[in-house]
PDB file of C-alpha atoms in Angstrom:
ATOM      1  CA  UNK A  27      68.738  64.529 153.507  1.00 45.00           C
ATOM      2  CA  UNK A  28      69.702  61.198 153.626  1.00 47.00           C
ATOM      3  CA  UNK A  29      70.279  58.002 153.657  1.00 48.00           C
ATOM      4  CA  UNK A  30      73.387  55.487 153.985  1.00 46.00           C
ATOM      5  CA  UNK A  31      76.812  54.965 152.687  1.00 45.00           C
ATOM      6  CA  UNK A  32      79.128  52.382 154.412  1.00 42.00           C
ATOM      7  CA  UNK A  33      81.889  53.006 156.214  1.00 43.00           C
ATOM      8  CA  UNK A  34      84.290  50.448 154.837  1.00 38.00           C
ATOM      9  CA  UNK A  35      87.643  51.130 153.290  1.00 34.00           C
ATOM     10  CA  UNK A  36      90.152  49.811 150.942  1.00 36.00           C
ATOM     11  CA  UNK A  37      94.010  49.977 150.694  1.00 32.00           C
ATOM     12  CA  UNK A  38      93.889  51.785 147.539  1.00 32.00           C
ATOM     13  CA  UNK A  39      93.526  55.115 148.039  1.00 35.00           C
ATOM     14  CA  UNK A  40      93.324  58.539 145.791  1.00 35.00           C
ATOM     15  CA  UNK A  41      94.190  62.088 145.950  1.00 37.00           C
ATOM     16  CA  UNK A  42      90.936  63.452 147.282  1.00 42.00           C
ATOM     17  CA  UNK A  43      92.037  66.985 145.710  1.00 43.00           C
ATOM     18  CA  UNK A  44      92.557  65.374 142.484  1.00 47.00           C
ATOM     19  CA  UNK A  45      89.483  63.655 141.696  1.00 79.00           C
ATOM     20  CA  UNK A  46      86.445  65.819 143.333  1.00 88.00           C
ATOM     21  CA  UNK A  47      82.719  66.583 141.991  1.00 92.00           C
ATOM     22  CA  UNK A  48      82.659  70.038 140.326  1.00 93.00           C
ATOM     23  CA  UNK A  49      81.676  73.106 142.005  1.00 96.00           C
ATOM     24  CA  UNK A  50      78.030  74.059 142.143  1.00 97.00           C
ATOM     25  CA  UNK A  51      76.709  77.719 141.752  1.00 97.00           C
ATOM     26  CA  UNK A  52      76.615  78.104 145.394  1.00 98.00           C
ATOM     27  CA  UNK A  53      78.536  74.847 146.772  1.00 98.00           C
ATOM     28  CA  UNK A  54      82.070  73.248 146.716  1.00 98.00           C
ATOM     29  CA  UNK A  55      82.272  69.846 147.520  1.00 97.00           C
ATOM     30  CA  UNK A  56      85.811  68.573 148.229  1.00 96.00           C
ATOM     31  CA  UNK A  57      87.712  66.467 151.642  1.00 95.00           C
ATOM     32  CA  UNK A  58      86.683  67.227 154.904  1.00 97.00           C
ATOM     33  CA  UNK A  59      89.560  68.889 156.721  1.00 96.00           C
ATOM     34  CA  UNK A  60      90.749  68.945 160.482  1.00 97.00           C
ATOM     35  CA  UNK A  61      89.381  72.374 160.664  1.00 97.00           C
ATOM     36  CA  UNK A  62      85.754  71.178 160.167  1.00 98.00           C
ATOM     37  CA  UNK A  63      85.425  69.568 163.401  1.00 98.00           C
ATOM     38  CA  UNK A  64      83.778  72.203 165.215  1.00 98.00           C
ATOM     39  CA  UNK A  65      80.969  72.226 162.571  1.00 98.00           C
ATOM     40  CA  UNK A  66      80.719  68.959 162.014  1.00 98.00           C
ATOM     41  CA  UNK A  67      79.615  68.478 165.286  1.00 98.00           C
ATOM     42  CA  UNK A  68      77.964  71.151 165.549  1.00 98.00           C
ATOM     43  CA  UNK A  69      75.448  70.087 163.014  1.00 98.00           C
ATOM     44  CA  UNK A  70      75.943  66.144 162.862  1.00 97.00           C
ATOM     45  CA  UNK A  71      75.113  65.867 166.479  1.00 97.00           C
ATOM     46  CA  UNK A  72      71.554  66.604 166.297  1.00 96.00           C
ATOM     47  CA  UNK A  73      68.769  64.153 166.465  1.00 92.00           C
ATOM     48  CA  UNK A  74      66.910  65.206 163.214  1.00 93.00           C
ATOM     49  CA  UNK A  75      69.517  64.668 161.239  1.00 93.00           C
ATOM     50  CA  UNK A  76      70.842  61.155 162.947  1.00 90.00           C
ATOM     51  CA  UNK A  77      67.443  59.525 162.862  1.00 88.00           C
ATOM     52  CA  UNK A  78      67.733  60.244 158.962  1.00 88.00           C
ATOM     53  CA  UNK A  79      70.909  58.823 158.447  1.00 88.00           C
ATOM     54  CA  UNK A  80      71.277  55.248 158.648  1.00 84.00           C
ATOM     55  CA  UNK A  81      75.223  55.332 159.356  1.00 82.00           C
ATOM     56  CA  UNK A  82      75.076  57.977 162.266  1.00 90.00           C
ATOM     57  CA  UNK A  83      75.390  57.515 165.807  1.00 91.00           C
ATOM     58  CA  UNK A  84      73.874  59.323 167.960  1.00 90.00           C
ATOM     59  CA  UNK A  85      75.350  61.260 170.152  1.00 93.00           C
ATOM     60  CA  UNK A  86      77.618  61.964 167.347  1.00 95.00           C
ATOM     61  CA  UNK A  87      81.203  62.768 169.393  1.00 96.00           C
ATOM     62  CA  UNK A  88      84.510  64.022 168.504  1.00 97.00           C
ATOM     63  CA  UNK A  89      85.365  60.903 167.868  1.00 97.00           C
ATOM     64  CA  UNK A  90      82.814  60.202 164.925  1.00 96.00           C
ATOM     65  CA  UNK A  91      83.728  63.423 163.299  1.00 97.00           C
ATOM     66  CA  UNK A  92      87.266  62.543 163.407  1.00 97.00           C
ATOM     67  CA  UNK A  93      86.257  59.330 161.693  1.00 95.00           C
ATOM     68  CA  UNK A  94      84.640  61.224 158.409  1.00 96.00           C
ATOM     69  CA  UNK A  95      87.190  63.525 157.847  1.00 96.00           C
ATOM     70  CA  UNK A  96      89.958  60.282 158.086  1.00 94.00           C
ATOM     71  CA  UNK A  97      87.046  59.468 155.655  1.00 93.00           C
ATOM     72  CA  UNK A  98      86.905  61.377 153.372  1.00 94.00           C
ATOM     73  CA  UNK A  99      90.825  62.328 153.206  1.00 90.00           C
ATOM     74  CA  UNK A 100      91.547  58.528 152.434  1.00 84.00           C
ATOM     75  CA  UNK A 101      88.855  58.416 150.097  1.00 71.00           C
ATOM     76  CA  UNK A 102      89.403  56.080 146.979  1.00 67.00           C
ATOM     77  CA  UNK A 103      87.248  55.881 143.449  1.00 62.00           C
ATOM     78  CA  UNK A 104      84.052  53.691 144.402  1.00 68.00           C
ATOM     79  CA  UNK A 105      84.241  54.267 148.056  1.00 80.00           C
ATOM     80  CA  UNK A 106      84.063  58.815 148.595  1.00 91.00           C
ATOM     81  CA  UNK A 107      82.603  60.628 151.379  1.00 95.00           C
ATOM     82  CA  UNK A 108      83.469  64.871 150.574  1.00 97.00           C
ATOM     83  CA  UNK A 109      82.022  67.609 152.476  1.00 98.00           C
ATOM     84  CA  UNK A 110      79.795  69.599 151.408  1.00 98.00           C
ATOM     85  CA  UNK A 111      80.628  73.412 151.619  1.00 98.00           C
ATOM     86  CA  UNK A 112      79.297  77.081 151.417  1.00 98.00           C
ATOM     87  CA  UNK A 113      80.986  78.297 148.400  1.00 97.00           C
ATOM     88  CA  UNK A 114      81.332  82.015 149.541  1.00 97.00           C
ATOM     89  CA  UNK A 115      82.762  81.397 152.968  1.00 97.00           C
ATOM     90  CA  UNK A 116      84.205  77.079 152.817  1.00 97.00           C
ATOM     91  CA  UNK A 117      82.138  76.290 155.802  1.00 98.00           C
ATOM     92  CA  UNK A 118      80.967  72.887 156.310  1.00 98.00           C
ATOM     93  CA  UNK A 119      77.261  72.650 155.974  1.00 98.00           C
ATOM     94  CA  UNK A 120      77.308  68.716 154.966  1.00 98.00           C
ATOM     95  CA  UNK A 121      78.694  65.070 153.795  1.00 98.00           C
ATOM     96  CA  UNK A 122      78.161  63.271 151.165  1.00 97.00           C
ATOM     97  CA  UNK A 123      79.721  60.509 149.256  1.00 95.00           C
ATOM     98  CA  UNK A 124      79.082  57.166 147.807  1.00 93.00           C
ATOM     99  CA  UNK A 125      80.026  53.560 149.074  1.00 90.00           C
ATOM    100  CA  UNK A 126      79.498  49.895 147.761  1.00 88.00           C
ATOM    101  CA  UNK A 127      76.661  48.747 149.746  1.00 81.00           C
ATOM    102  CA  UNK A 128      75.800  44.769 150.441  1.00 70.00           C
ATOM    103  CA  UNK A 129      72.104  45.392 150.701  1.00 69.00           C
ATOM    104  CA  UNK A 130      72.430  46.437 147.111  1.00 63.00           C
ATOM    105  CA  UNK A 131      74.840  43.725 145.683  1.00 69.00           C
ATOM    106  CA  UNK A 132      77.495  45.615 145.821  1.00 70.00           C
ATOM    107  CA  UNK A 133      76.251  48.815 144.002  1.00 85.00           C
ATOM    108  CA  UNK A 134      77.681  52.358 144.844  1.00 92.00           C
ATOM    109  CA  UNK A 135      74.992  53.599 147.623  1.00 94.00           C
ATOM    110  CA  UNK A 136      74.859  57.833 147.715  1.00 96.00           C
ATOM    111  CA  UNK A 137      74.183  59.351 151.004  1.00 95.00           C
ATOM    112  CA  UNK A 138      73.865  62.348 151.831  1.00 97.00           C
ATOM    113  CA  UNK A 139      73.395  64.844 155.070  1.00 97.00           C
ATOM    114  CA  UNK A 140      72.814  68.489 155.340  1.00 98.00           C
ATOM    115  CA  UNK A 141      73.190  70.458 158.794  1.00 98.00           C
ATOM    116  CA  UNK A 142      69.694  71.558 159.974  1.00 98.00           C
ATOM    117  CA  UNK A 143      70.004  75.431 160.009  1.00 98.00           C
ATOM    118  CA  UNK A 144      70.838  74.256 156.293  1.00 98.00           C
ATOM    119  CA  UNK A 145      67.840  72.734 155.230  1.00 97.00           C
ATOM    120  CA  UNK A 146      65.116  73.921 152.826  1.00 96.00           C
ATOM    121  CA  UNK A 147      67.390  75.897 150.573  1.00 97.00           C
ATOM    122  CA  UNK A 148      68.068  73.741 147.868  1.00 97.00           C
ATOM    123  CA  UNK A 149      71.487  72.643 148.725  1.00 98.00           C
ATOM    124  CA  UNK A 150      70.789  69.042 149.151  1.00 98.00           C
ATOM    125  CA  UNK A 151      69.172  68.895 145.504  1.00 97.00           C
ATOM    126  CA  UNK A 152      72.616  70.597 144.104  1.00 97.00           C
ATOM    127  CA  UNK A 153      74.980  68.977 146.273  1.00 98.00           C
ATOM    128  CA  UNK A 154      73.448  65.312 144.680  1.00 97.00           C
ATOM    129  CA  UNK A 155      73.612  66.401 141.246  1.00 96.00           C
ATOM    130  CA  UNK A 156      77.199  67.282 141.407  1.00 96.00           C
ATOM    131  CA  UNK A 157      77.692  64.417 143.255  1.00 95.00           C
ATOM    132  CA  UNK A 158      75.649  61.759 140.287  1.00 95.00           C
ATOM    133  CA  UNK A 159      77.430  63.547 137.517  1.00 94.00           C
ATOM    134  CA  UNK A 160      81.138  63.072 139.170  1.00 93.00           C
ATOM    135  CA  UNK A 161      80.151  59.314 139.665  1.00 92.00           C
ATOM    136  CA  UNK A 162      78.838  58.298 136.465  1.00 93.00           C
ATOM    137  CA  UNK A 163      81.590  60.768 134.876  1.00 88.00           C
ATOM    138  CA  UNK A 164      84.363  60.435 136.015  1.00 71.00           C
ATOM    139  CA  UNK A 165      83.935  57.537 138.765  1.00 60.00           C
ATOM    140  CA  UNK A 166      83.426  54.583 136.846  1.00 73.00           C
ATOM    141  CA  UNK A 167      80.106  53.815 137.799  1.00 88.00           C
ATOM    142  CA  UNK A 168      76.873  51.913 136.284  1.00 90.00           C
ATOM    143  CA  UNK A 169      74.451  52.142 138.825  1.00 94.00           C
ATOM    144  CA  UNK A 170      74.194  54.549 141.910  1.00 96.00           C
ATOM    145  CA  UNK A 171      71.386  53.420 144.192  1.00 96.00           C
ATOM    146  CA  UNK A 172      69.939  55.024 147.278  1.00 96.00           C
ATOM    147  CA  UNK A 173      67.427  54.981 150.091  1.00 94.00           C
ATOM    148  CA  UNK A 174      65.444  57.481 152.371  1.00 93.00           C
ATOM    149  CA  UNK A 175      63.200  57.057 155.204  1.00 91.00           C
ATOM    150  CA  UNK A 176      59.395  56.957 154.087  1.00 92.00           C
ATOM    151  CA  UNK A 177      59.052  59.865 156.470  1.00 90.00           C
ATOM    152  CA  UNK A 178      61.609  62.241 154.389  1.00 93.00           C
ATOM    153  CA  UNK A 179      59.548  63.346 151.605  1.00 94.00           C
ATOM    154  CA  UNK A 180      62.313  66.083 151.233  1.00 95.00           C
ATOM    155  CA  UNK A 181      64.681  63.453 150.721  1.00 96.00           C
ATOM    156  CA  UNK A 182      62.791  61.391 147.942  1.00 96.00           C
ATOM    157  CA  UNK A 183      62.211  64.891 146.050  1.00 97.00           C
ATOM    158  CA  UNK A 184      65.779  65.075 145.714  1.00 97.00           C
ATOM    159  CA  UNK A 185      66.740  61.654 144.897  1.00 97.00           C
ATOM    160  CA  UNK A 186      63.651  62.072 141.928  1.00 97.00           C
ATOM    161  CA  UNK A 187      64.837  65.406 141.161  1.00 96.00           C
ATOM    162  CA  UNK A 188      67.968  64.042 139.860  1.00 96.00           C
ATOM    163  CA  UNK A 189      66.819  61.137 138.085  1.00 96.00           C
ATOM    164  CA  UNK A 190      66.642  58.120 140.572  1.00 97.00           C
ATOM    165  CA  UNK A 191      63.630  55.529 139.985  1.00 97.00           C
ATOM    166  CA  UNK A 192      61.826  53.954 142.917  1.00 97.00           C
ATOM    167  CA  UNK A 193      62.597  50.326 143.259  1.00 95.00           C
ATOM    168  CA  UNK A 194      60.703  48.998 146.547  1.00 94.00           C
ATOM    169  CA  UNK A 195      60.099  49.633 150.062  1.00 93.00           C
ATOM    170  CA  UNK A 196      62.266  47.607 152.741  1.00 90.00           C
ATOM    171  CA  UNK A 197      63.572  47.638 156.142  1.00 86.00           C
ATOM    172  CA  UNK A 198      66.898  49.299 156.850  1.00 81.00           C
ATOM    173  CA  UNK A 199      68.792  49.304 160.664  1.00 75.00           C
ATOM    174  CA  UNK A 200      69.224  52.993 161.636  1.00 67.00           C
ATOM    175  CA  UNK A 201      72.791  53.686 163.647  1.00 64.00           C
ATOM    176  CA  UNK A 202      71.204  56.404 165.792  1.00 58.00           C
ATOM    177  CA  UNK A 203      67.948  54.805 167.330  1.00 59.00           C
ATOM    178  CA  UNK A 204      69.181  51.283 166.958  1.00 54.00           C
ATOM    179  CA  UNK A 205      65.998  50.400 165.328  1.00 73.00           C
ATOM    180  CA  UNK A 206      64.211  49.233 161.924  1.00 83.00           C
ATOM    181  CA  UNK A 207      62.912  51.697 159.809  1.00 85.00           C
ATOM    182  CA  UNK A 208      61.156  51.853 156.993  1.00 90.00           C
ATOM    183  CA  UNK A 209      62.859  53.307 154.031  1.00 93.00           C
ATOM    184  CA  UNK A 210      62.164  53.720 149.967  1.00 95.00           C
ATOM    185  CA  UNK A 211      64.746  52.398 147.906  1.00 95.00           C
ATOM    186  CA  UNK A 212      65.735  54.005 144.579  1.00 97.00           C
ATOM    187  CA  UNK A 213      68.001  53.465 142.090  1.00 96.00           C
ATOM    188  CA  UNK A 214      69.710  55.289 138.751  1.00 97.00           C
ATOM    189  CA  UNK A 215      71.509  53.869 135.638  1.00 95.00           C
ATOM    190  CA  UNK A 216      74.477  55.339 133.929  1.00 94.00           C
ATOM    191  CA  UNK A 217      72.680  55.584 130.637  1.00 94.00           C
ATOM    192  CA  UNK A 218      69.533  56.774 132.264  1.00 96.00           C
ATOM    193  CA  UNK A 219      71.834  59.673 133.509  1.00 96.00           C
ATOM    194  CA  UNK A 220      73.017  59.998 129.732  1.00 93.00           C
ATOM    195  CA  UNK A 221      69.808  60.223 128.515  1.00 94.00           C
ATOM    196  CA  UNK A 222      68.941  62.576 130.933  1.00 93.00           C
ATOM    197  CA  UNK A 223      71.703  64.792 130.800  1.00 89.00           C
ATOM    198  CA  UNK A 224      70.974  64.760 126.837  1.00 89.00           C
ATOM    199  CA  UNK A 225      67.572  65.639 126.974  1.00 85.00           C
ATOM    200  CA  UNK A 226      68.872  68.834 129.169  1.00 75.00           C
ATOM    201  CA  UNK A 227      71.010  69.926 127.267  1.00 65.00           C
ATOM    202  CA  UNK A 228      68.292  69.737 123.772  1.00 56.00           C
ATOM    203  CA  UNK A 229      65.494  71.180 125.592  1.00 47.00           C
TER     204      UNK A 229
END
């Protein structure tokens, strides 16, 4: 379930409401709202999901969820963070976005986080799809990279599952254990994306 985006932000900013990734079969994925808090929490401050996510502090307070929906309501084209949502009900059940990221040059970086009581349904796998295809669609984007702790195979299935190629193993600083981790790095093209989408859509 995850891996990193940065937490930077620039003066130009976007309507969140008017540029968001497609609804999935079971998922919307649109701004975090005020009215997420509670669950945001709720799920964020957990230690399983933290010590997967290099941007998360841990404890993760009131004041960190305040921070991602500020987030993802200022949110700008190159630098998103939406929530992840039950499509049935509109409850939170995750974040996920897409930042420039230093350690990659200054690619986009997808991360990703879904709650715990969340996990092993498929939602993370869906969530990044929608996610990769508003990017390289309607984002302006070349190359989407992305990272997950060696010790997340369920997060490297879903990075593969939509199309990202392993580049390398490295370290990478963790937010919620203050420590050095090792992580697998991966990385997807735009026209490797095009190529896949077209070879889905022959077969």
């Amino acid at each position: 379930m995850v891996v990193e985006y940065e937490d930077s932000l620039e003066e130009s900013s976007y309507s969140a409401a008017a540029h968001e990734p497609q609804d999935t079969a079971r998922l919307a994925i649109n701004a975090a709202r005020q009215d997420d808090l509670a669950d945001i929490i709720f799920l964020a401050n957990n230690r399983r999901v933290t010590d997967m996510v290099a941007s998360m502090p841990h404890p993760f307070t009131l004041e960190d969820a305040k921070a991602l929906v500020k987030r993802s309501e200022a949110g700008h084209m190159g630098n998103t963070l939406f929530a992840i949502r039950m499509k049935n009900t509109g409850r939170f059940i995750g974040a996920i976005g897409y930042a420039p990221s230093m350690e990659d040059g200054g690619a986009c970086h997808l991360g990703y986080w879904i709650g715990e009581p969340f996990w092993g349904q498929g939602y993370a796998t869906e969530a990044a799809h929608a996610m990769v295809d508003f990017a390289f669609s309607d984002g302006g984007i070349s190359t989407l990279t992305a990272s997950c702790h060696v010790n997340n195979p369920a997060s490297r299935r879903v990075l593969e599952k939509c199309g990202f190629q392993f580049r390398e193993q490295s370290k990478m600083r963790m937010s919620g254990n203050s420590g050095l981790v090792n992580v697998d790095r991966f990385s997807l093209t735009r026209s490797t994306w095009k190529a896949l989408k077209a070879w889905g859509q022959a077969a």
